[in-house]
Tab-separated table of C-alpha atoms and ligand atoms in Angstrom:
chain	number	residue	atom	x	y	z
A	336	MET	CA	94.863	75.366	145.621
A	337	ALA	CA	92.896	78.603	145.625
A	338	ARG	CA	93.755	81.959	144.655
A	339	LEU	CA	93.313	84.566	147.723
A	340	ASN	CA	92.232	88.065	147.594
A	341	ILE	CA	95.131	90.769	147.798
A	342	LEU	CA	94.351	93.650	149.958
A	343	ARG	CA	94.893	96.965	148.430
A	344	TYR	CA	96.852	100.150	150.133
A	345	PRO	CA	95.441	101.941	151.715
A	346	ASP	CA	93.334	99.167	153.499
A	347	PRO	CA	94.038	99.244	157.182
A	348	ARG	CA	94.475	95.895	157.625
A	349	LEU	CA	97.773	96.035	155.793
A	350	HIS	CA	99.017	97.697	158.989
A	351	THR	CA	98.473	94.508	161.059
A	352	VAL	CA	101.391	93.290	162.995
A	353	ALA	CA	101.699	89.402	162.143
A	354	ARG	CA	102.129	86.620	164.831
A	355	PRO	CA	104.661	83.920	164.750
A	356	ILE	CA	103.646	80.716	163.405
A	357	GLU	CA	103.457	78.074	166.288
A	358	GLY	CA	103.654	74.708	164.347
A	359	VAL	CA	103.847	74.052	160.705
A	360	ASP	CA	100.729	72.123	159.907
A	361	GLU	CA	98.748	70.886	157.335
A	362	HIS	CA	96.825	74.077	157.432
A	363	ILE	CA	100.166	76.193	156.904
A	364	ARG	CA	101.248	74.240	154.019
A	365	GLN	CA	97.846	74.823	152.347
A	366	LEU	CA	98.145	78.673	152.970
A	367	VAL	CA	101.766	78.540	151.644
A	368	ASP	CA	100.389	76.784	148.303
A	369	ASP	CA	97.473	79.241	148.093
A	370	MET	CA	99.857	82.124	148.432
A	371	LEU	CA	102.247	80.936	145.769
A	372	GLU	CA	99.501	80.267	143.573
A	373	THR	CA	98.363	83.710	144.030
A	374	MET	CA	101.830	85.366	143.860
A	375	CYS	CA	102.340	83.623	140.566
A	376	ALA	CA	98.747	84.689	138.992
A	377	ALA	CA	99.459	88.137	140.010
A	378	ASP	CA	103.121	88.051	138.247
A	379	GLY	CA	104.642	88.962	141.642
A	380	VAL	CA	108.330	88.136	143.069
A	381	GLY	CA	107.126	88.092	146.720
A	382	LEU	CA	103.885	87.744	148.704
A	383	ALA	CA	103.535	88.207	152.767
A	384	ALA	CA	100.606	86.659	154.561
A	385	THR	CA	99.734	90.179	155.660
A	386	GLN	CA	98.664	90.880	152.077
A	387	VAL	CA	96.074	88.045	152.041
A	388	ASP	CA	94.776	89.254	155.250
A	389	VAL	CA	96.366	86.277	157.322
A	390	HIS	CA	98.268	87.815	160.169
A	391	LEU	CA	100.915	84.950	160.563
A	392	GLN	CA	104.646	85.399	159.838
A	393	LEU	CA	104.684	83.814	156.637
A	394	ILE	CA	106.432	85.152	153.277
A	395	VAL	CA	106.585	83.502	149.755
A	396	MET	CA	108.952	84.497	147.127
A	397	ASP	CA	110.406	83.678	143.943
A	398	THR	CA	113.122	86.064	142.669
A	399	SER	CA	114.705	83.348	139.917
A	400	GLU	CA	114.851	84.488	136.418
A	401	LEU	CA	112.505	81.418	135.424
A	402	HIS	CA	110.248	81.685	138.251
A	403	ASP	CA	110.986	78.125	139.092
A	404	GLN	CA	112.651	78.455	142.416
A	405	PRO	CA	109.970	79.377	145.137
A	406	VAL	CA	111.213	80.178	148.663
A	407	VAL	CA	109.057	79.809	151.794
A	408	LEU	CA	110.031	81.969	154.670
A	409	ILE	CA	108.313	80.806	158.100
A	410	ASN	CA	108.747	83.282	161.183
A	411	PRO	CA	111.787	84.918	159.367
A	412	ALA	CA	114.637	86.883	160.905
A	413	LEU	CA	117.253	88.713	159.768
A	414	ILE	CA	120.447	87.666	161.613
A	415	TRP	CA	122.900	89.692	159.440
A	416	THR	CA	122.580	92.942	157.436
A	417	SER	CA	125.365	94.590	155.335
A	418	PRO	CA	126.688	97.905	156.504
A	419	GLU	CA	126.284	98.874	152.502
A	420	PHE	CA	122.882	100.184	151.376
A	421	ALA	CA	121.580	100.044	147.800
A	422	VAL	CA	118.762	101.818	146.015
A	423	ALA	CA	116.225	99.715	143.861
A	424	GLU	CA	113.128	100.630	142.189
A	425	GLU	CA	110.103	98.548	144.164
A	426	GLY	CA	106.450	97.682	143.438
A	427	CYS	CA	104.000	96.028	145.469
A	428	LEU	CA	100.952	93.565	144.649
A	429	SER	CA	99.055	95.717	147.342
A	430	VAL	CA	100.024	98.923	145.415
A	431	PRO	CA	99.526	98.220	141.814
A	432	GLN	CA	101.464	100.283	139.146
A	433	ILE	CA	103.207	102.257	141.659
A	434	TYR	CA	106.969	101.767	141.459
A	435	ASP	CA	109.396	103.935	143.296
A	436	LYS	CA	113.033	103.905	144.609
A	437	VAL	CA	113.762	102.585	148.241
A	438	GLU	CA	116.951	102.364	150.181
A	439	ARG	CA	117.919	99.011	151.897
A	440	HIS	CA	120.718	96.751	152.956
A	441	ALA	CA	122.605	95.809	150.032
A	442	ARG	CA	122.802	92.022	151.469
A	443	VAL	CA	121.155	90.352	154.289
A	444	ARG	CA	121.030	86.822	155.855
A	445	VAL	CA	117.775	85.566	156.886
A	446	GLN	CA	116.886	82.646	159.235
A	447	ALA	CA	113.440	81.217	159.221
A	448	LEU	CA	111.554	77.696	158.809
A	449	GLY	CA	110.670	76.347	155.559
A	450	ARG	CA	107.486	74.599	154.262
A	451	ASP	CA	108.760	71.590	156.042
A	452	GLY	CA	109.158	72.917	159.301
A	453	GLN	CA	112.813	72.722	159.161
A	454	PRO	CA	115.179	75.782	160.090
A	455	PHE	CA	117.608	77.056	157.371
A	456	GLU	CA	119.366	80.312	156.415
A	457	MET	CA	119.500	82.202	153.405
A	458	ASP	CA	121.982	84.926	152.126
A	459	ALA	CA	120.405	87.215	150.031
A	460	GLU	CA	121.582	90.130	147.600
A	461	GLY	CA	119.902	91.975	144.885
A	462	LEU	CA	116.366	91.402	143.963
A	463	ALA	CA	116.136	88.860	146.423
A	464	ALA	CA	117.535	91.000	149.473
A	465	VAL	CA	115.376	93.805	148.276
A	466	CYS	CA	112.217	91.154	148.242
A	467	VAL	CA	113.137	89.659	151.860
A	468	GLN	CA	113.213	93.027	153.326
A	469	HIS	CA	110.015	94.581	151.562
A	470	GLU	CA	108.077	91.378	152.713
A	471	MET	CA	109.311	91.275	156.175
A	472	ASP	CA	108.201	94.893	156.558
A	473	HIS	CA	104.696	93.615	155.293
A	474	LEU	CA	104.849	91.359	158.524
A	475	LEU	CA	105.428	94.490	160.390
A	476	GLY	CA	102.458	96.162	159.083
A	477	LYS	CA	104.478	98.471	156.694
A	478	VAL	CA	103.952	99.159	152.955
A	479	PHE	CA	106.983	100.268	150.746
A	480	VAL	CA	105.051	103.621	149.977
A	481	GLU	CA	105.799	104.745	153.823
A	482	TYR	CA	109.351	105.295	152.953
A	483	LEU	CA	108.177	107.944	150.377
A	484	SER	CA	107.704	111.576	150.864
A	485	GLN	CA	104.521	112.624	152.541
A	486	LEU	CA	103.489	114.253	149.417
A	487	LYS	CA	104.069	111.099	147.100
A	488	ARG	CA	102.037	108.856	149.831
A	489	ASP	CA	99.159	111.370	149.561
A	490	ARG	CA	99.156	111.217	145.699
A	491	ILE	CA	99.540	107.260	145.764
A	492	ARG	CA	96.505	107.065	148.154
A	493	THR	CA	94.248	109.455	146.297
A	494	LYS	CA	95.065	107.462	143.208
A	495	MET	CA	94.451	103.980	144.826
A	496	LEU	CA	91.089	105.289	146.166
A	497	LYS	CA	90.245	106.363	142.656
A	498	LYS	CA	91.132	103.251	141.173
A	499	LEU	CA	89.115	101.256	143.560
A	500	ARG	CA	86.030	103.372	143.038
A	501	ASP	CA	86.507	103.134	139.167
A	502	GLU	CA	86.388	99.339	139.622
A	503	SER	CA	83.589	98.864	141.489
A	504	ALA	CA	81.551	101.480	139.629
B	2068	NI	NI1	104.489	94.173	149.014
């Protein structure tokens, strides 16, 4: 297992669109395990492969209270979304220390392949629904701050660039 480097906004690689995974082999399972380790080490509830600069349709998440129920979504597709929406405060490992409200479908049903390569469906609501939609956006090259106003986004970009400069100084 290895911890992977997480890309930070506004890194342009975060806007790459991920390709579907053609076969769930040892290489993919290793990536899954490394992503789970990376997510846990960073205290995150979700991580998309895009964030570790691997542009394949793969998400890991764990929104359980004890962080002991990891979920792996390979080639995820939303097969149902609730007509109701909900607003929740979101954060992102690629945009550290920035939190803001985003409106998304309150409930979703997602179809994906698991770590074993077998298809399954999962119903998600609450934090899990937010997480699925947030992480699937990453696979499309979209970061949650893109839902915010241009003004807020500009401020976040400036703050992130300053943070990166400070860290490398
Ligand atoms: Ni994120």
